[in-house]
Coordinates of C-alpha atoms in Angstrom, one line a residue:
M19 CA 170.3 -192.8 167.3
V20 CA 168.3 -192.1 163.7
D21 CA 169.9 -193.3 160.8
R22 CA 169.1 -190.2 158.5
T23 CA 169.6 -192.2 155.4
T24 CA 167.2 -194.6 155.9
V25 CA 164.5 -192.0 157.0
S26 CA 165.4 -190.2 153.7
R27 CA 165.3 -192.9 151.5
E28 CA 161.6 -194.3 153.4
R29 CA 160.4 -190.3 152.7
S30 CA 161.2 -190.4 149.0
D31 CA 159.6 -193.9 148.7
S32 CA 156.7 -192.6 150.1
V33 CA 156.3 -189.9 147.6
Q34 CA 156.8 -192.1 144.5
R35 CA 154.0 -194.4 145.6
A36 CA 151.7 -191.0 146.1
A37 CA 152.8 -189.1 142.9
K38 CA 151.7 -191.5 140.7
I39 CA 149.9 -189.5 137.5
S40 CA 146.0 -190.6 137.4
P41 CA 145.2 -191.6 133.7
Q42 CA 142.4 -188.3 133.7
V43 CA 145.8 -186.2 133.7
M44 CA 147.6 -188.6 131.2
E45 CA 144.3 -188.1 129.0
S46 CA 144.2 -184.1 129.4
I47 CA 147.9 -183.6 128.2
S48 CA 147.6 -185.9 125.2
T49 CA 146.5 -185.0 122.1
P50 CA 144.1 -187.9 120.0
E51 CA 144.9 -189.8 116.6
Q52 CA 141.8 -187.9 115.7
V53 CA 140.5 -184.1 116.5
E54 CA 137.0 -183.1 115.5
T55 CA 137.2 -178.8 115.0
H56 CA 134.9 -176.7 112.8
L57 CA 138.3 -176.9 110.5
G58 CA 137.3 -180.7 110.2
T59 CA 139.2 -183.8 111.4
L60 CA 142.4 -183.4 112.0
E61 CA 144.9 -186.6 112.1
F62 CA 148.0 -187.3 114.8
P63 CA 148.9 -190.5 114.2
L64 CA 151.7 -191.6 117.0
G65 CA 151.6 -187.9 118.0
M66 CA 152.7 -186.7 114.9
P67 CA 150.4 -184.4 112.4
T68 CA 149.9 -186.0 109.3
E69 CA 150.8 -183.9 106.0
E70 CA 147.4 -183.0 105.0
T71 CA 146.9 -182.1 108.7
A72 CA 149.6 -179.6 108.8
D73 CA 149.3 -177.7 105.5
R74 CA 145.3 -177.3 106.7
L75 CA 146.7 -176.2 110.1
Y76 CA 149.1 -173.8 108.5
D77 CA 146.4 -172.5 106.1
H78 CA 144.6 -171.8 109.4
L79 CA 147.4 -169.9 111.0
D80 CA 147.9 -167.6 108.3
H81 CA 144.3 -166.7 108.0
L82 CA 144.4 -165.8 111.9
H83 CA 147.9 -163.7 111.7
A84 CA 145.9 -162.0 108.3
V85 CA 143.0 -161.1 110.2
R86 CA 144.7 -160.1 113.6
G87 CA 147.1 -157.5 110.7
F88 CA 143.9 -156.2 109.2
L89 CA 142.4 -155.4 112.3
D90 CA 145.6 -154.3 114.5
A91 CA 147.3 -152.2 111.6
Y92 CA 143.9 -150.2 110.9
S93 CA 145.4 -146.9 112.1
G94 CA 148.2 -147.0 109.9
V95 CA 146.6 -148.3 106.8
N96 CA 143.8 -145.4 107.8
L97 CA 146.6 -142.8 107.5
W98 CA 148.8 -144.3 104.6
A99 CA 145.0 -144.3 102.6
A100 CA 144.4 -140.4 103.6
R101 CA 148.4 -140.1 102.1
E102 CA 147.7 -141.8 99.1
G103 CA 145.0 -139.8 98.6
F104 CA 146.9 -136.5 99.0
L105 CA 149.2 -137.6 96.1
A106 CA 147.1 -138.8 93.9
A107 CA 145.2 -135.3 94.1
G108 CA 148.7 -133.9 93.1
V109 CA 148.9 -132.9 97.2
E110 CA 152.8 -133.1 98.1
D111 CA 154.1 -133.5 101.9
H112 CA 153.9 -129.6 103.2
D113 CA 151.1 -128.8 101.0
V114 CA 148.3 -127.8 102.7
L115 CA 144.5 -129.1 102.2
L116 CA 142.6 -125.9 103.1
F117 CA 138.7 -126.2 103.2
S118 CA 138.1 -122.8 103.3
E119 CA 134.4 -123.2 102.1
F120 CA 134.4 -125.9 104.4
M121 CA 134.5 -129.8 103.5
D122 CA 131.5 -131.3 101.8
S123 CA 130.5 -134.5 100.6
K124 CA 133.0 -135.2 97.8
T125 CA 135.6 -135.7 99.7
L126 CA 135.8 -139.1 101.1
V127 CA 137.3 -139.0 104.9
L128 CA 136.1 -141.1 107.8
T129 CA 133.6 -139.2 109.5
G130 CA 134.6 -135.6 108.5
N131 CA 132.4 -132.6 109.4
A132 CA 131.5 -129.4 107.6
D133 CA 131.5 -127.3 110.7
T134 CA 135.0 -125.7 110.9
V135 CA 137.6 -124.6 108.2
Y136 CA 140.2 -127.9 108.1
F137 CA 143.7 -127.6 107.1
M138 CA 145.6 -130.6 106.6
T139 CA 149.0 -131.7 105.5
F140 CA 151.9 -134.5 105.9
L141 CA 155.1 -133.6 107.4
D142 CA 158.3 -134.8 105.5
L143 CA 161.3 -135.7 108.3
T144 CA 163.4 -137.6 105.8
E145 CA 165.5 -134.6 105.7
G146 CA 165.6 -133.8 109.3
P147 CA 163.8 -131.8 111.6
V148 CA 160.7 -129.8 110.9
V149 CA 159.4 -126.6 112.2
V150 CA 155.6 -125.6 111.9
E151 CA 154.7 -122.2 113.1
M152 CA 151.3 -122.4 114.2
P153 CA 148.4 -119.7 113.5
P154 CA 146.3 -118.8 116.5
L155 CA 143.0 -120.0 117.3
T156 CA 142.9 -123.2 116.3
L157 CA 141.7 -127.1 117.4
S158 CA 144.6 -128.8 116.1
F159 CA 146.6 -132.4 116.4
V160 CA 149.8 -133.8 115.3
N161 CA 150.0 -137.9 115.1
D162 CA 152.7 -140.2 113.5
M163 CA 152.0 -142.5 110.7
W164 CA 150.6 -145.0 112.7
F165 CA 148.3 -142.3 114.0
R166 CA 149.9 -142.2 117.7
Y167 CA 149.5 -139.2 119.7
V168 CA 152.2 -136.2 119.4
T169 CA 150.9 -133.2 120.4
D170 CA 148.0 -130.7 120.4
P171 CA 149.0 -127.4 118.1
G172 CA 146.6 -124.7 119.3
M173 CA 144.0 -124.1 121.9
P174 CA 144.3 -127.2 123.8
G175 CA 148.1 -127.6 123.3
P176 CA 151.0 -125.7 124.9
D177 CA 150.4 -122.9 123.1
R178 CA 146.8 -122.3 124.4
G179 CA 145.7 -121.3 120.8
T180 CA 148.1 -117.9 120.9
G181 CA 149.9 -119.7 118.1
G182 CA 153.5 -121.2 118.5
A183 CA 156.6 -122.4 116.9
Y184 CA 156.8 -126.5 117.2
L185 CA 160.0 -128.6 116.3
F186 CA 159.5 -132.4 115.3
V187 CA 163.1 -134.0 115.3
P188 CA 162.9 -137.4 113.7
P189 CA 164.0 -141.0 115.0
G190 CA 167.5 -141.3 114.8
H191 CA 168.5 -137.7 114.4
D192 CA 172.1 -136.7 116.3
G193 CA 172.5 -133.4 114.8
P194 CA 172.0 -129.9 117.2
L195 CA 168.7 -128.9 118.6
P196 CA 168.1 -125.4 119.9
E197 CA 168.7 -124.5 123.1
G198 CA 164.4 -122.8 123.0
G199 CA 161.9 -121.3 121.2
F200 CA 160.2 -124.4 120.5
F201 CA 158.1 -126.8 121.5
T202 CA 160.2 -129.7 120.9
H203 CA 158.9 -133.5 120.0
R204 CA 160.9 -136.4 119.2
V205 CA 159.0 -139.0 117.3
R206 CA 159.0 -142.4 116.0
T207 CA 158.2 -141.9 112.6
T208 CA 159.9 -140.0 109.2
R209 CA 156.8 -138.6 108.5
L210 CA 153.7 -136.7 110.3
I211 CA 150.3 -135.7 109.7
L212 CA 149.2 -132.3 111.1
A213 CA 145.4 -131.5 110.6
G214 CA 143.5 -128.7 112.5
R215 CA 140.4 -127.0 112.8
A216 CA 139.5 -123.1 113.0
F217 CA 136.0 -121.6 113.8
L218 CA 133.7 -119.4 112.2
E219 CA 133.6 -115.4 113.1
D220 CA 130.0 -114.0 112.6
D221 CA 129.3 -117.3 110.7
D222 CA 132.1 -116.1 108.5
P223 CA 135.2 -118.4 107.3
K224 CA 137.2 -115.5 106.3
P225 CA 138.8 -114.8 108.5
A226 CA 140.1 -118.2 109.8
V227 CA 140.8 -118.7 106.2
E228 CA 143.3 -115.5 106.4
R229 CA 144.7 -116.0 109.5
I230 CA 145.9 -119.9 108.6
K231 CA 147.5 -118.2 105.3
E232 CA 148.9 -115.4 107.0
R233 CA 150.5 -117.4 110.0
L234 CA 151.1 -121.3 108.7
R235 CA 154.4 -122.1 107.9
I236 CA 156.3 -125.1 107.9
H237 CA 159.7 -125.4 106.8
R238 CA 163.5 -127.1 107.7
Y239 CA 165.3 -126.7 110.9
V240 CA 168.3 -124.5 110.2
P241 CA 171.0 -125.2 113.3
G242 CA 172.7 -121.9 114.5
L243 CA 169.9 -119.7 114.0
Y244 CA 166.8 -119.1 115.8
G245 CA 167.0 -120.9 119.2
T246 CA 170.6 -121.0 119.5
S247 CA 172.6 -118.3 121.0
V248 CA 176.0 -117.3 119.7
A249 CA 177.1 -118.3 123.3
E250 CA 176.3 -121.7 122.6
I251 CA 178.0 -122.3 119.0
V252 CA 181.3 -120.6 120.5
T253 CA 181.4 -122.6 123.7
G254 CA 180.8 -126.0 122.1
G255 CA 177.5 -126.5 124.1
T256 CA 176.0 -128.2 120.8
A257 CA 176.3 -131.8 120.5
P258 CA 177.6 -132.9 118.2
P259 CA 179.4 -129.7 117.0
L260 CA 177.9 -127.4 114.8
P261 CA 179.2 -127.4 111.6
W262 CA 178.9 -123.1 111.7
T263 CA 181.1 -120.9 109.8
A264 CA 181.6 -117.2 110.5
Q265 CA 178.9 -116.0 109.3
T266 CA 176.6 -118.4 111.0
W267 CA 176.2 -116.4 113.9
T268 CA 175.3 -113.1 111.8
A269 CA 173.1 -114.8 109.1
A270 CA 169.7 -112.7 109.1
L271 CA 166.8 -114.5 109.8
R272 CA 165.0 -114.6 107.1
E273 CA 160.8 -115.1 106.8
P274 CA 160.0 -118.5 105.6
D275 CA 158.0 -118.7 102.7
P276 CA 154.0 -119.8 103.2
P277 CA 153.5 -123.1 102.2
R278 CA 151.6 -123.9 98.9
F279 CA 147.5 -123.7 99.7
I280 CA 145.5 -125.7 98.0
E281 CA 141.4 -125.5 98.3
A282 CA 139.9 -128.5 98.7
S283 CA 136.2 -127.5 99.3
G284 CA 134.6 -129.3 96.7
L285 CA 137.6 -131.6 95.7
P286 CA 137.0 -135.1 95.1
L287 CA 139.5 -137.2 97.0
N288 CA 139.3 -140.6 98.6
M289 CA 141.2 -140.8 101.8
V290 CA 139.1 -144.0 102.9
P291 CA 141.7 -147.3 103.1
P292 CA 140.9 -150.4 101.2
A293 CA 138.5 -153.2 102.3
D294 CA 139.8 -155.7 99.8
V295 CA 143.3 -157.6 99.8
T296 CA 145.1 -154.3 98.2
Y297 CA 144.7 -153.4 102.2
F298 CA 147.8 -155.5 102.8
D299 CA 150.0 -153.9 100.0
F300 CA 148.9 -150.6 101.6
A301 CA 150.6 -151.9 104.9
N302 CA 153.5 -153.0 103.0
E303 CA 154.3 -149.7 101.5
L304 CA 153.6 -148.3 105.1
V305 CA 155.6 -151.0 106.5
Q306 CA 158.5 -150.3 104.2
D307 CA 158.3 -146.2 104.3
Q308 CA 159.0 -146.3 108.2
P309 CA 162.2 -147.4 110.3
P310 CA 161.4 -150.9 111.5
E311 CA 161.5 -149.4 115.4
A312 CA 158.7 -147.2 114.2
L313 CA 156.1 -150.4 114.3
D314 CA 155.0 -151.7 117.7
P315 CA 155.9 -155.7 118.0
E316 CA 152.1 -156.8 119.0
I317 CA 151.4 -155.0 115.4
A318 CA 154.8 -156.2 113.4
G319 CA 154.4 -159.7 114.5
P320 CA 151.0 -160.5 112.3
L321 CA 152.2 -158.7 109.7
A322 CA 155.5 -160.3 109.5
A323 CA 153.8 -163.6 109.9
V324 CA 152.4 -163.1 106.4
G325 CA 155.0 -161.4 104.8
I326 CA 155.3 -157.7 105.7
V327 CA 158.2 -157.1 106.5
R328 CA 160.5 -153.9 106.2
G329 CA 163.5 -154.7 103.7
R330 CA 162.1 -157.5 102.4
P331 CA 159.8 -157.4 99.3
F332 CA 155.8 -158.7 99.9
E333 CA 154.9 -161.2 97.0
P334 CA 152.6 -164.0 98.4
D335 CA 152.5 -166.9 96.0
A336 CA 148.9 -167.9 95.0
R337 CA 148.5 -170.0 98.1
M338 CA 149.0 -166.6 100.5
R339 CA 147.1 -164.3 98.2
K340 CA 144.0 -166.4 98.1
I341 CA 144.3 -166.5 102.0
L342 CA 145.0 -162.7 102.7
T343 CA 142.0 -162.4 99.9
E344 CA 139.6 -164.0 102.8
A345 CA 141.2 -162.3 105.8
A346 CA 140.4 -158.8 104.2
A347 CA 137.0 -159.7 103.4
V348 CA 136.9 -161.1 107.3
G349 CA 138.8 -158.6 108.8
N350 CA 136.6 -155.5 107.2
A351 CA 133.2 -157.4 108.3
T352 CA 134.5 -157.9 111.6
A353 CA 136.0 -154.0 112.1
R354 CA 132.3 -153.3 110.5
T355 CA 130.2 -155.2 113.2
L356 CA 133.0 -153.7 115.7
A357 CA 132.0 -150.3 114.2
C358 CA 128.3 -150.4 114.0
R359 CA 127.0 -152.9 116.9
P360 CA 129.3 -152.5 119.8
R361 CA 128.6 -154.9 122.3
P362 CA 127.4 -153.3 125.7
V363 CA 129.8 -155.5 127.8
E364 CA 132.6 -153.0 125.5
G365 CA 131.0 -149.5 127.7
A366 CA 130.6 -147.8 124.5
H367 CA 126.9 -147.3 125.1
F368 CA 127.2 -144.0 126.9
Y369 CA 123.5 -144.0 128.1
G370 CA 123.7 -147.6 128.7
P371 CA 122.8 -150.8 126.5
S372 CA 118.9 -149.5 125.9
S373 CA 120.6 -146.6 124.0
Q374 CA 122.1 -146.4 120.3
W375 CA 124.4 -143.5 121.5
V376 CA 127.9 -144.8 121.8
N377 CA 131.5 -143.3 122.0
G378 CA 134.2 -145.5 122.5
L379 CA 136.5 -143.5 123.5
L380 CA 135.4 -142.5 126.5
A381 CA 135.6 -145.8 127.5
S382 CA 139.0 -146.9 126.5
G383 CA 140.7 -143.5 126.5
Y384 CA 142.8 -142.5 123.6
D385 CA 145.5 -144.9 124.4
F386 CA 142.4 -147.9 124.3
M387 CA 143.6 -149.0 127.9
T388 CA 142.5 -146.2 130.1
P389 CA 139.5 -144.7 130.7
P390 CA 139.8 -141.1 130.8
A391 CA 140.2 -139.3 134.2
D392 CA 137.3 -138.0 135.9
I393 CA 137.9 -134.3 136.4
T394 CA 136.2 -132.7 139.6
D395 CA 136.1 -129.2 141.6
S396 CA 138.8 -131.3 143.5
G397 CA 141.1 -131.8 141.0
V398 CA 141.9 -134.6 138.3
Q399 CA 140.8 -138.3 139.5
P400 CA 142.6 -140.9 137.2
R401 CA 140.4 -144.0 137.0
P402 CA 142.0 -147.4 136.6
G403 CA 142.7 -149.4 133.8
S404 CA 142.7 -153.2 133.5
G405 CA 146.6 -152.9 132.2
A406 CA 145.0 -155.1 128.8
R407 CA 144.8 -153.1 125.2
K408 CA 140.9 -152.6 124.8
L409 CA 141.6 -154.0 121.2
N410 CA 137.5 -153.9 120.0
L411 CA 137.2 -150.3 120.9
R412 CA 140.5 -149.5 119.1
S413 CA 138.9 -150.9 115.9
W414 CA 135.4 -149.2 116.5
W415 CA 137.9 -145.9 116.2
W416 CA 139.6 -146.4 113.5
Y417 CA 137.0 -148.1 110.8
L418 CA 135.4 -144.5 111.8
A419 CA 137.7 -141.6 112.1
V420 CA 141.1 -140.3 111.9
G421 CA 143.5 -138.8 114.1
I422 CA 143.8 -139.1 118.0
S423 CA 144.1 -137.0 121.0
P424 CA 144.2 -136.7 124.6
T425 CA 141.5 -134.4 124.4
F426 CA 139.2 -136.3 122.6
A427 CA 138.2 -138.5 125.6
T428 CA 138.6 -136.3 128.4
H429 CA 135.6 -135.2 130.7
L430 CA 137.0 -131.4 130.6
T431 CA 134.3 -129.2 129.9
D432 CA 134.5 -126.2 127.7
V433 CA 137.9 -127.0 126.1
G434 CA 137.8 -129.7 122.7
S435 CA 134.7 -131.6 121.1
Q436 CA 132.9 -134.7 122.0
Y437 CA 131.3 -136.9 119.6
L438 CA 128.1 -139.2 120.0
F439 CA 127.5 -141.6 116.9
S440 CA 124.2 -143.2 116.4
F441 CA 123.7 -146.1 113.7
A442 CA 120.2 -147.7 114.0
D443 CA 116.8 -146.3 115.3
Q444 CA 115.4 -146.3 118.9
E445 CA 114.2 -150.3 118.2
G446 CA 117.5 -150.8 116.7
R447 CA 116.8 -151.4 113.3
P448 CA 119.2 -149.9 110.5
L449 CA 118.8 -146.5 109.4
D450 CA 117.2 -146.6 106.0
G451 CA 117.9 -143.8 103.2
G452 CA 114.4 -144.1 101.8
G453 CA 112.6 -143.9 105.3
N454 CA 111.7 -140.8 107.2
Y455 CA 113.4 -140.4 110.7
R456 CA 113.5 -137.5 113.0
L457 CA 115.6 -136.7 116.1
A458 CA 114.6 -135.0 119.1
L459 CA 117.4 -132.8 120.8
P460 CA 116.3 -131.5 124.4
P461 CA 116.6 -127.4 125.3
D462 CA 120.1 -126.0 126.7
I463 CA 122.1 -128.4 124.1
P464 CA 125.2 -128.6 126.1
A465 CA 127.7 -127.2 123.8
A466 CA 129.2 -123.2 124.4
R467 CA 130.4 -123.0 120.8
F468 CA 128.6 -124.9 119.0
W469 CA 126.7 -128.5 118.2
S470 CA 126.0 -130.1 114.9
V471 CA 124.3 -133.2 113.6
T472 CA 126.0 -135.0 110.8
G473 CA 124.8 -137.5 108.2
Y474 CA 127.1 -140.4 107.2
D475 CA 127.2 -143.2 104.3
N476 CA 127.6 -146.3 105.9
Q477 CA 129.6 -147.8 102.8
T478 CA 132.1 -144.9 102.7
R479 CA 131.9 -143.6 106.6
S480 CA 132.0 -140.3 104.6
M481 CA 129.1 -137.6 104.7
I482 CA 126.1 -138.5 102.9
D483 CA 126.5 -137.2 99.0
T484 CA 123.3 -135.8 98.0
P485 CA 122.3 -132.6 96.1
Q486 CA 121.9 -131.1 100.0
R487 CA 125.8 -130.4 99.5
F488 CA 126.7 -130.1 103.1
P489 CA 124.4 -132.9 105.0
R490 CA 124.5 -131.6 108.6
V491 CA 121.8 -129.4 110.9
G492 CA 123.3 -126.9 113.7
S493 CA 123.4 -124.1 115.3
Q494 CA 125.5 -122.5 113.1
G495 CA 124.5 -120.3 110.2
Y496 CA 127.2 -121.6 108.1
P497 CA 127.8 -123.4 105.5
G498 CA 123.6 -123.4 105.9
P499 CA 120.7 -121.9 107.9
A500 CA 121.0 -122.7 111.2
A501 CA 118.6 -125.3 112.6
V502 CA 115.3 -123.6 113.8
T503 CA 114.5 -124.3 117.5
D504 CA 110.7 -125.2 118.5
A505 CA 108.5 -123.3 121.1
D506 CA 109.4 -125.2 123.9
G507 CA 113.2 -125.0 123.5
T508 CA 113.6 -128.6 121.8
T509 CA 115.6 -128.6 118.1
T510 CA 113.9 -131.3 116.2
V511 CA 116.0 -133.0 113.2
H512 CA 114.5 -134.5 110.2
F513 CA 116.1 -137.2 107.9
G514 CA 115.0 -138.5 104.7
P515 CA 114.9 -138.4 100.9
D516 CA 112.6 -135.4 100.8
R517 CA 112.1 -132.2 103.5
P518 CA 108.7 -133.2 105.1
D519 CA 106.1 -130.3 104.4
G520 CA 106.7 -127.3 107.1
V521 CA 110.2 -128.2 108.1
P522 CA 113.0 -125.3 107.8
E523 CA 115.8 -126.0 105.4
G524 CA 118.1 -126.1 108.3
N525 CA 116.7 -128.5 110.5
W526 CA 116.6 -131.5 107.7
I527 CA 119.3 -134.0 106.4
R528 CA 118.6 -135.7 103.3
T529 CA 119.2 -139.2 102.4
T530 CA 119.6 -141.7 99.6
P531 CA 117.1 -144.4 99.1
G532 CA 119.0 -147.9 99.2
R533 CA 121.6 -146.5 100.8
G534 CA 122.1 -147.1 104.5
W535 CA 123.5 -144.0 107.1
F536 CA 124.3 -143.1 110.3
V537 CA 124.7 -140.2 112.5
V538 CA 127.3 -138.0 114.6
L539 CA 126.1 -135.6 117.3
R540 CA 129.0 -133.3 117.7
L541 CA 129.0 -130.7 121.0
Y542 CA 131.9 -128.4 120.4
S543 CA 133.2 -126.9 124.0
P544 CA 131.1 -129.5 125.7
L545 CA 129.3 -128.2 129.0
R546 CA 128.8 -130.6 132.3
P547 CA 125.1 -131.9 131.5
F548 CA 126.8 -133.7 128.8
F549 CA 129.3 -136.0 131.0
D550 CA 126.9 -136.4 134.1
R551 CA 124.4 -137.4 131.4
T552 CA 121.7 -135.1 133.1
W553 CA 121.2 -133.9 129.5
R554 CA 120.4 -136.6 127.0
P555 CA 119.5 -136.5 123.3
G556 CA 116.3 -138.3 122.2
E557 CA 116.9 -141.7 120.2
I558 CA 116.3 -141.7 116.5
E559 CA 112.9 -142.4 115.6
A560 CA 111.1 -143.9 112.2
V561 CA 108.3 -141.7 111.4
D562 CA 105.6 -143.5 109.7

């Protein structure tokens, strides 16, 4: 009979003899007493960092967190800068900026355009739900204060362009809500931005402007009135109970007052985020303004690591202020590089690495995680995501633009708008405001509604500011003459400080010597040849 105890002991001895840890393994898990890095020599006598090494590494760690915070929080700081610009111009929440003669280069806003009637407002939900009654025939979006998507009032949204009443419910609200009659959205922040675009009619903005003024209304939700039946009140259907009186169910529904419309065409206004250390002050103001749960942990972490925490004063000492100053410079330089020179591996080059035309959203999707689905005759074909946030493309978008919606990154034809950016000529050289360039757009530009090319200043990422008030070329005859098509159907756009001889006014964008620029090609209601790339714009060519 086998002695199991003896066998077990023999096996244990055998395992111990075979399980010796090699010197190579010990070396791989150990920290040398001196480590050579780009930070210099780091010292760990007896495995313990010296005080000087610890200080150097904590400085480095704070720098890493600050740069990460700069890049990751850019969407929120972007929007907070916009609200600060509104307030500095005397535009309060629920006031509506209305660009009745289109936006021009006096307004500093990331890649705004002179193609549509813009209207913008910030919604204040700090005192409870807010109702927005939308005008018909707009292309609009609502985002929260971290530029997260909420809804698309207007043609792509649930009202499908007929106009509708939208109810926005702040976080933590537990009061009564209506039974129906509204497109209701619970949101994560106590403020929102509503931005809309309306279109010309026969090259005239006035009908759209009048429609916005007549139909856009913003007001507090009144429980017990529209959307709530008497039966709902008297049977106790509302939870918690509605504080009604005998007059509640007989109260007359009154027409809400119009908001204060502020003419914004030609208004000097800065909505661009700072690129210096004050960036972190903006980030702190936003964090303090919003409830803690409004912020995603992935962004809250780096900000908290540098002292930006809701309910706590942000008072960096001299050491930290120096680190934040350096981090802002590095963060801004990094974001600018991601925006102007995205690597081909990111997938943003729409026509492949040899082309300068890029669109990061069509590679990342509106959530910067999942590429947009393919829309085919057989239905919607989802494209798989990797499960990882595409951080570089997220920085690409927020450094250049405002607002987000699934409609910005969809392959659906004849709906919404699509954009292509170009920051260099066909040889990859920066676009110089002192040089002359041309861009050829082949016949049958795939835009059912209209198309445009707009020039932007590299520094402000806003429209080029020159005596030419509207730096755009397009198919519309307002606010400047429409582009003239060549005999073969090609449309040629010219760029330079002076209009070349023989070039129509509507085919030229003026640039400024000594300043760099880039362009955005916009297609409103894009058609299939854009998405399947059977139509392709030329590259921007330098002209001798």
